[in-house]
Amino acid sequence: MTDAPLSWEELRELPLASWTPVPQLRLPATDADRAAFPAIDVHNHLGRWLSDGEWMIEDPAALVVVMDETNVECVVNLDGMWGDEVTANVERYDRSFPGRFLTFCQLEWERLAEPDGVAALQASLADSAARGARGVKIWKSLGLTVRDADGTLILPDDPRVVAVVERAGELGLPALIHTADPKAFFAPLDACNERLDELMQMREWWFGDRTVHPTFDRLLAAHRALVEACPGTRFIGAHAGCAAEDLDLVEGMLDACPNYTIDIAGRMAELGRQPRRFRRLIERHPDRVLFGTDIYPAEREQFRLHFRFLETEDEAFSYAPGEPVPPQGRWTVSALGLDASTLERIYRTNALRVLGI
């Protein structure tokens, strides 16, 4: 038994949040149970930074079983933080399952407000490397929330940041950097904002108040300036170079910065609505794109969804199966259908080089 149809008057007053259209397209769906090549997921969260102090993965051995089933060779854990937390993550994952996990540290950027902040963060990097960290994650707080002693925001191109990130390169630590956020998070909150559903649920993700936050363009300019200022550091631009909606901008960075690569983590929604444009970028830079998921907790079906996106030619499928309102925009995605040589590079070969494995 189904609900009674709404009247025309009720439809006119239907709240946006209640509109959950069901596509009537009937298209082939291709199973992609295992990655075509052993895959290295360069962007994931396994620690306890994002989960109220509890480990994101309750049973690491069970995750290894999922990885074996899906042909995921290794997962980069971005949650090492600093100090003893690095050691806790390295022991729980990297040392308990050799070759299957690599832990990245983070930095307490707020310390730049202190007189000896640069030296303290450089020492933190060295300490984290000694504890087993294999890279450093630079989070979006740099440019959005981290403030100097005088209250001004510290942006990624600050000379003190450059000095710290140069040290990462000297230590052989690649830097996975997330700057800004989706462009819609910087746009006005109005009927034209394509991520309004998401922002209504996560109001703290809106950065459109120019009295508080820089523009998206200013942040991405700072992102590029940092990469250019640190040629000895290997960078991974998180989330398709932090500008999945503007692949011309991303491709310009790849053209200009030989030390810069990008991952695809958390941006299937954006890349899948422009699959031909993204394929062109990959074809021009096949050695500069890395597999990453940003799925947490990591699950088998989410891995398989990413394989479907990369490997098949399926069209108009959900990037968020089971969600009545897809979280990152009310659209479907289409797959890339990459050839075997390109898939091997994206899944594994490029990551081996960038991670120094």
Short mmCIF file of C-alpha atoms in Angstrom, two decimals:
data_model
loop_
_atom_site.label_atom_id
_atom_site.label_comp_id
_atom_site.label_asym_id
_atom_site.label_seq_id
_atom_site.Cartn_x
_atom_site.Cartn_y
_atom_site.Cartn_z
CA MET A 1 0.00 0.00 0.00
CA THR A 2 1.41 3.38 -1.00
CA ASP A 3 0.84 6.86 0.34
CA ALA A 4 -1.97 8.78 -1.28
CA PRO A 5 -0.83 11.17 -4.02
CA LEU A 6 -0.37 14.77 -2.97
CA SER A 7 -2.75 17.39 -4.27
CA TRP A 8 -1.45 20.11 -6.59
CA GLU A 9 -1.75 22.57 -3.74
CA GLU A 10 0.27 20.31 -1.43
CA LEU A 11 2.90 19.89 -4.12
CA ARG A 12 3.25 23.64 -4.49
CA GLU A 13 4.05 23.86 -0.77
CA LEU A 14 6.29 20.76 -0.65
CA PRO A 15 9.44 21.55 1.39
CA LEU A 16 12.71 21.00 -0.42
CA ALA A 17 13.83 18.57 2.28
CA SER A 18 10.80 16.38 1.53
CA TRP A 19 11.49 16.18 -2.22
CA THR A 20 13.32 12.90 -2.84
CA PRO A 21 12.83 12.06 -6.53
CA VAL A 22 13.38 8.46 -7.63
CA PRO A 23 15.11 8.25 -11.05
CA GLN A 24 13.17 6.34 -13.66
CA LEU A 25 16.22 5.53 -15.77
CA ARG A 26 16.91 1.83 -16.24
CA LEU A 27 20.60 1.37 -17.00
CA PRO A 28 23.13 -1.45 -16.72
CA ALA A 29 24.97 -1.68 -13.40
CA THR A 30 28.45 -3.18 -13.51
CA ASP A 31 29.86 -4.98 -10.48
CA ALA A 32 33.41 -4.02 -9.53
CA ASP A 33 34.07 -6.17 -6.50
CA ARG A 34 37.87 -5.89 -6.56
CA ALA A 35 40.22 -3.21 -7.78
CA ALA A 36 41.73 -4.12 -11.14
CA PHE A 37 45.19 -3.65 -9.59
CA PRO A 38 46.40 -3.64 -5.98
CA ALA A 39 45.18 -0.28 -4.71
CA ILE A 40 46.74 2.21 -2.31
CA ASP A 41 44.14 4.43 -0.66
CA VAL A 42 46.14 7.60 0.06
CA HIS A 43 43.36 9.38 1.97
CA ASN A 44 41.52 7.79 4.85
CA HIS A 45 40.84 8.21 8.56
CA LEU A 46 41.50 5.36 10.96
CA GLY A 47 42.39 7.15 14.18
CA ARG A 48 40.34 8.84 16.88
CA TRP A 49 40.61 12.47 15.84
CA LEU A 50 37.23 12.57 14.08
CA SER A 51 35.36 10.15 16.32
CA ASP A 52 35.16 11.71 19.79
CA GLY A 53 38.25 9.94 21.07
CA GLU A 54 37.19 6.44 20.01
CA TRP A 55 39.13 4.53 17.37
CA MET A 56 37.47 4.90 13.98
CA ILE A 57 38.16 1.21 13.30
CA GLU A 58 37.19 -1.01 16.21
CA ASP A 59 38.88 -4.10 14.76
CA PRO A 60 41.85 -3.39 12.42
CA ALA A 61 42.16 -7.08 11.56
CA ALA A 62 38.60 -7.06 10.21
CA LEU A 63 39.49 -4.06 8.04
CA VAL A 64 42.46 -6.00 6.65
CA VAL A 65 40.03 -8.76 5.66
CA VAL A 66 37.94 -6.19 3.77
CA MET A 67 41.10 -4.88 2.13
CA ASP A 68 42.08 -8.40 1.05
CA GLU A 69 38.62 -9.01 -0.40
CA THR A 70 38.66 -5.76 -2.38
CA ASN A 71 42.34 -5.80 -3.45
CA VAL A 72 43.25 -2.75 -1.38
CA GLU A 73 46.92 -3.22 -0.66
CA CYS A 74 47.50 -0.30 1.70
CA VAL A 75 45.59 2.53 3.40
CA VAL A 76 47.10 5.85 4.44
CA ASN A 77 45.81 6.89 7.86
CA LEU A 78 45.79 10.69 8.18
CA ASP A 79 44.99 10.73 11.90
CA GLY A 80 48.40 10.39 13.57
CA MET A 81 48.27 13.92 15.00
CA TRP A 82 51.50 14.52 17.01
CA GLY A 83 53.39 13.22 20.02
CA ASP A 84 52.14 10.03 21.66
CA GLU A 85 49.14 9.91 19.32
CA VAL A 86 51.50 9.25 16.41
CA THR A 87 52.98 6.32 18.29
CA ALA A 88 49.53 4.96 19.19
CA ASN A 89 48.41 5.01 15.53
CA VAL A 90 51.66 3.57 14.20
CA GLU A 91 51.57 0.71 16.70
CA ARG A 92 47.88 -0.03 16.16
CA TYR A 93 48.11 -0.10 12.37
CA ASP A 94 51.53 0.17 10.72
CA ARG A 95 53.50 -2.11 13.04
CA SER A 96 50.69 -4.56 13.69
CA PHE A 97 50.05 -5.05 9.96
CA PRO A 98 53.31 -4.32 8.11
CA GLY A 99 52.84 -2.99 4.60
CA ARG A 100 49.08 -2.49 4.97
CA PHE A 101 48.95 0.93 6.63
CA LEU A 102 50.94 4.16 6.62
CA THR A 103 50.29 6.82 9.26
CA PHE A 104 50.59 10.55 8.59
CA CYS A 105 51.06 13.05 11.39
CA GLN A 106 49.45 16.47 11.74
CA LEU A 107 50.69 19.77 13.17
CA GLU A 108 49.40 22.05 15.89
CA TRP A 109 49.40 25.14 13.67
CA GLU A 110 48.08 27.32 16.50
CA ARG A 111 51.63 27.27 17.84
CA LEU A 112 52.63 29.71 15.10
CA ALA A 113 51.11 32.40 17.32
CA GLU A 114 53.98 31.75 19.75
CA PRO A 115 57.41 33.39 19.33
CA ASP A 116 59.14 30.03 18.75
CA GLY A 117 56.28 28.51 16.74
CA VAL A 118 58.25 27.64 13.61
CA ALA A 119 60.99 25.86 15.53
CA ALA A 120 58.41 24.03 17.64
CA LEU A 121 56.54 22.74 14.59
CA GLN A 122 59.74 21.76 12.80
CA ALA A 123 60.73 19.81 15.90
CA SER A 124 57.26 18.23 15.99
CA LEU A 125 57.72 17.01 12.42
CA ALA A 126 61.08 15.47 13.24
CA ASP A 127 59.64 13.81 16.35
CA SER A 128 56.68 12.42 14.39
CA ALA A 129 59.02 11.04 11.72
CA ALA A 130 61.10 9.37 14.40
CA ARG A 131 57.94 7.80 15.81
CA GLY A 132 57.11 6.30 12.40
CA ALA A 133 54.99 8.90 10.60
CA ARG A 134 55.35 8.63 6.81
CA GLY A 135 53.89 12.01 5.85
CA VAL A 136 52.03 15.04 7.17
CA LYS A 137 48.40 16.03 6.73
CA ILE A 138 47.76 19.78 6.47
CA TRP A 139 44.11 20.41 7.28
CA LYS A 140 41.77 23.15 6.11
CA SER A 141 41.94 24.87 9.50
CA LEU A 142 45.02 26.56 8.08
CA GLY A 143 43.40 29.51 6.32
CA LEU A 144 39.96 29.15 7.90
CA THR A 145 40.31 29.07 11.68
CA VAL A 146 43.96 29.15 12.83
CA ARG A 147 44.76 32.67 14.06
CA ASP A 148 47.93 34.57 14.83
CA ALA A 149 48.70 36.33 18.12
CA ASP A 150 47.00 39.49 16.79
CA GLY A 151 43.85 37.59 15.79
CA THR A 152 44.43 37.53 12.04
CA LEU A 153 43.99 34.30 10.11
CA ILE A 154 47.17 32.42 9.17
CA LEU A 155 46.99 31.39 5.51
CA PRO A 156 48.90 28.56 3.80
CA ASP A 157 51.30 30.98 2.07
CA ASP A 158 52.47 32.54 5.34
CA PRO A 159 56.31 32.48 5.38
CA ARG A 160 56.25 30.60 8.69
CA VAL A 161 54.11 27.87 7.12
CA VAL A 162 56.52 27.70 4.20
CA ALA A 163 59.44 27.20 6.60
CA VAL A 164 57.65 24.33 8.35
CA VAL A 165 56.56 22.60 5.14
CA GLU A 166 60.06 22.92 3.69
CA ARG A 167 61.25 20.97 6.71
CA ALA A 168 58.76 18.21 5.88
CA GLY A 169 60.44 17.90 2.50
CA GLU A 170 63.87 17.72 4.09
CA LEU A 171 62.62 14.88 6.30
CA GLY A 172 61.22 13.04 3.28
CA LEU A 173 57.62 13.50 4.45
CA PRO A 174 55.07 14.13 1.68
CA ALA A 175 52.37 16.66 2.58
CA LEU A 176 48.73 15.86 1.89
CA ILE A 177 47.06 19.27 1.99
CA HIS A 178 43.38 20.19 2.23
CA THR A 179 42.77 23.90 1.69
CA ALA A 180 39.36 25.62 1.71
CA ASP A 181 36.29 23.47 0.97
CA PRO A 182 33.72 23.11 -1.84
CA LYS A 183 33.11 26.39 -3.65
CA ALA A 184 29.43 26.39 -2.65
CA PHE A 185 30.49 26.63 1.01
CA PHE A 186 31.86 30.10 0.22
CA ALA A 187 28.82 31.20 -1.82
CA PRO A 188 25.79 33.09 -0.48
CA LEU A 189 23.20 31.08 1.42
CA ASP A 190 20.36 31.48 -1.03
CA ALA A 191 18.15 29.57 -3.45
CA CYS A 192 21.05 29.26 -5.92
CA ASN A 193 23.43 27.45 -3.58
CA GLU A 194 23.77 23.88 -4.90
CA ARG A 195 24.90 22.47 -1.53
CA LEU A 196 22.09 23.99 0.51
CA ASP A 197 20.85 20.58 1.69
CA GLU A 198 24.24 19.85 3.20
CA LEU A 199 24.78 23.30 4.68
CA MET A 200 21.39 23.19 6.39
CA GLN A 201 22.63 20.10 8.22
CA MET A 202 26.20 21.34 8.84
CA ARG A 203 25.91 25.07 9.30
CA GLU A 204 29.48 25.38 10.56
CA TRP A 205 30.68 24.43 7.07
CA TRP A 206 29.53 27.72 5.57
CA PHE A 207 32.42 30.13 5.06
CA GLY A 208 30.65 32.82 3.09
CA ASP A 209 30.93 35.62 5.64
CA ARG A 210 33.72 37.80 4.20
CA THR A 211 34.20 39.53 7.56
CA VAL A 212 35.33 36.20 9.00
CA HIS A 213 36.78 34.07 6.19
CA PRO A 214 38.81 34.70 3.02
CA THR A 215 37.37 34.01 -0.40
CA PHE A 216 37.76 30.62 -2.03
CA ASP A 217 40.02 32.18 -4.67
CA ARG A 218 42.31 33.74 -2.07
CA LEU A 219 42.69 30.42 -0.26
CA LEU A 220 43.48 28.51 -3.46
CA ALA A 221 46.00 31.18 -4.45
CA ALA A 222 47.68 30.66 -1.07
CA HIS A 223 47.56 26.89 -1.63
CA ARG A 224 49.42 27.26 -4.92
CA ALA A 225 51.91 29.76 -3.49
CA LEU A 226 52.83 27.29 -0.73
CA VAL A 227 53.42 24.48 -3.23
CA GLU A 228 55.53 26.73 -5.43
CA ALA A 229 57.57 27.93 -2.44
CA CYS A 230 58.45 24.35 -1.39
CA PRO A 231 59.78 22.60 -4.52
CA GLY A 232 61.57 20.03 -2.39
CA THR A 233 58.35 18.81 -0.77
CA ARG A 234 56.05 16.31 -2.46
CA PHE A 235 52.42 17.46 -2.22
CA ILE A 236 49.12 15.63 -2.58
CA GLY A 237 46.28 18.10 -3.15
CA ALA A 238 43.39 16.51 -1.29
CA HIS A 239 39.94 16.25 -2.85
CA ALA A 240 41.01 16.70 -6.49
CA GLY A 241 43.38 19.52 -5.68
CA CYS A 242 40.84 21.25 -3.42
CA ALA A 243 38.98 22.59 -6.47
CA ALA A 244 37.06 19.73 -8.06
CA GLU A 245 34.55 22.23 -9.48
CA ASP A 246 37.31 24.04 -11.41
CA LEU A 247 39.56 21.52 -13.11
CA ASP A 248 41.15 24.25 -15.25
CA LEU A 249 42.54 25.70 -12.02
CA VAL A 250 43.74 22.27 -10.88
CA GLU A 251 45.32 21.50 -14.23
CA GLY A 252 47.12 24.84 -14.13
CA MET A 253 48.72 23.81 -10.84
CA LEU A 254 49.72 20.43 -12.23
CA ASP A 255 51.27 22.15 -15.25
CA ALA A 256 53.22 24.62 -13.12
CA CYS A 257 54.26 22.48 -10.13
CA PRO A 258 56.08 19.19 -10.81
CA ASN A 259 56.02 18.40 -7.06
CA TYR A 260 52.19 18.48 -7.00
CA THR A 261 49.78 15.55 -7.31
CA ILE A 262 46.09 15.20 -6.47
CA ASP A 263 43.88 12.54 -4.96
CA ILE A 264 40.23 11.87 -5.85
CA ALA A 265 39.11 11.36 -2.25
CA GLY A 266 35.65 12.59 -1.29
CA ARG A 267 34.95 14.12 -4.70
CA MET A 268 33.22 11.42 -6.73
CA ALA A 269 30.13 13.64 -6.70
CA GLU A 270 31.99 16.48 -8.40
CA LEU A 271 34.22 14.48 -10.73
CA GLY A 272 31.41 12.14 -11.75
CA ARG A 273 29.27 14.95 -13.13
CA GLN A 274 32.11 15.96 -15.49
CA PRO A 275 33.66 12.58 -16.38
CA ARG A 276 34.93 13.57 -19.82
CA ARG A 277 36.62 16.71 -18.48
CA PHE A 278 38.25 14.73 -15.68
CA ARG A 279 39.41 12.05 -18.10
CA ARG A 280 41.14 14.74 -20.15
CA LEU A 281 42.99 15.91 -17.07
CA ILE A 282 44.07 12.35 -16.30
CA GLU A 283 45.17 11.80 -19.89
CA ARG A 284 47.39 14.90 -19.72
CA HIS A 285 48.75 14.02 -16.27
CA PRO A 286 48.49 10.24 -15.84
CA ASP A 287 51.31 10.20 -13.27
CA ARG A 288 49.82 12.89 -11.03
CA VAL A 289 46.45 11.47 -9.93
CA LEU A 290 46.14 9.14 -6.92
CA PHE A 291 43.43 6.83 -5.65
CA GLY A 292 41.91 7.93 -2.35
CA THR A 293 38.48 7.52 -0.80
CA ASP A 294 38.03 9.55 2.42
CA ILE A 295 35.46 6.94 3.49
CA TYR A 296 35.28 6.42 7.21
CA PRO A 297 34.80 4.02 8.68
CA ALA A 298 36.20 2.19 5.64
CA GLU A 299 33.67 -0.27 4.23
CA ARG A 300 33.74 -2.82 1.45
CA GLU A 301 30.79 -1.35 -0.48
CA GLN A 302 32.34 2.11 -0.53
CA PHE A 303 35.59 0.72 -1.92
CA ARG A 304 33.59 -1.09 -4.62
CA LEU A 305 31.69 2.07 -5.50
CA HIS A 306 35.02 3.79 -6.17
CA PHE A 307 36.19 0.89 -8.36
CA ARG A 308 32.96 1.18 -10.34
CA PHE A 309 33.59 4.90 -10.84
CA LEU A 310 37.13 4.40 -12.08
CA GLU A 311 36.83 1.19 -14.08
CA THR A 312 33.38 0.92 -15.68
CA GLU A 313 31.42 2.95 -18.21
CA ASP A 314 28.24 3.04 -16.13
CA GLU A 315 26.15 6.19 -16.34
CA ALA A 316 23.87 8.13 -14.01
CA PHE A 317 24.31 6.13 -10.81
CA SER A 318 24.16 7.28 -7.21
CA TYR A 319 27.36 8.33 -5.50
CA ALA A 320 25.56 7.87 -2.17
CA PRO A 321 23.52 4.64 -2.46
CA GLY A 322 20.71 4.43 0.04
CA GLU A 323 20.61 8.15 0.79
CA PRO A 324 17.21 9.70 -0.09
CA VAL A 325 18.92 13.07 -0.55
CA PRO A 326 22.52 12.75 -1.79
CA PRO A 327 24.67 14.82 0.54
CA GLN A 328 26.96 16.59 -1.93
CA GLY A 329 24.43 17.71 -4.53
CA ARG A 330 21.20 16.42 -6.04
CA TRP A 331 22.65 14.67 -9.05
CA THR A 332 24.00 11.32 -10.17
CA VAL A 333 27.46 10.49 -11.51
CA SER A 334 28.92 8.68 -14.49
CA ALA A 335 32.01 6.50 -14.50
CA LEU A 336 35.38 7.16 -16.15
CA GLY A 337 36.06 3.83 -17.89
CA LEU A 338 39.85 4.17 -17.60
CA ASP A 339 42.19 1.82 -19.45
CA ALA A 340 44.35 -0.72 -17.65
CA SER A 341 47.61 1.24 -17.87
CA THR A 342 46.02 4.35 -16.39
CA LEU A 343 44.23 2.39 -13.68
CA GLU A 344 47.48 0.80 -12.53
CA ARG A 345 49.07 4.23 -12.21
CA ILE A 346 46.16 5.75 -10.29
CA TYR A 347 45.64 2.76 -8.04
CA ARG A 348 49.24 2.05 -7.17
CA THR A 349 52.26 3.22 -9.18
CA ASN A 350 51.83 6.96 -8.61
CA ALA A 351 51.34 6.44 -4.88
CA LEU A 352 54.48 4.32 -4.58
CA ARG A 353 56.50 7.23 -5.99
CA VAL A 354 54.85 10.01 -4.00
CA LEU A 355 54.83 8.10 -0.70
CA GLY A 356 58.43 6.99 -1.16
CA ILE A 357 57.61 3.31 -0.83
#
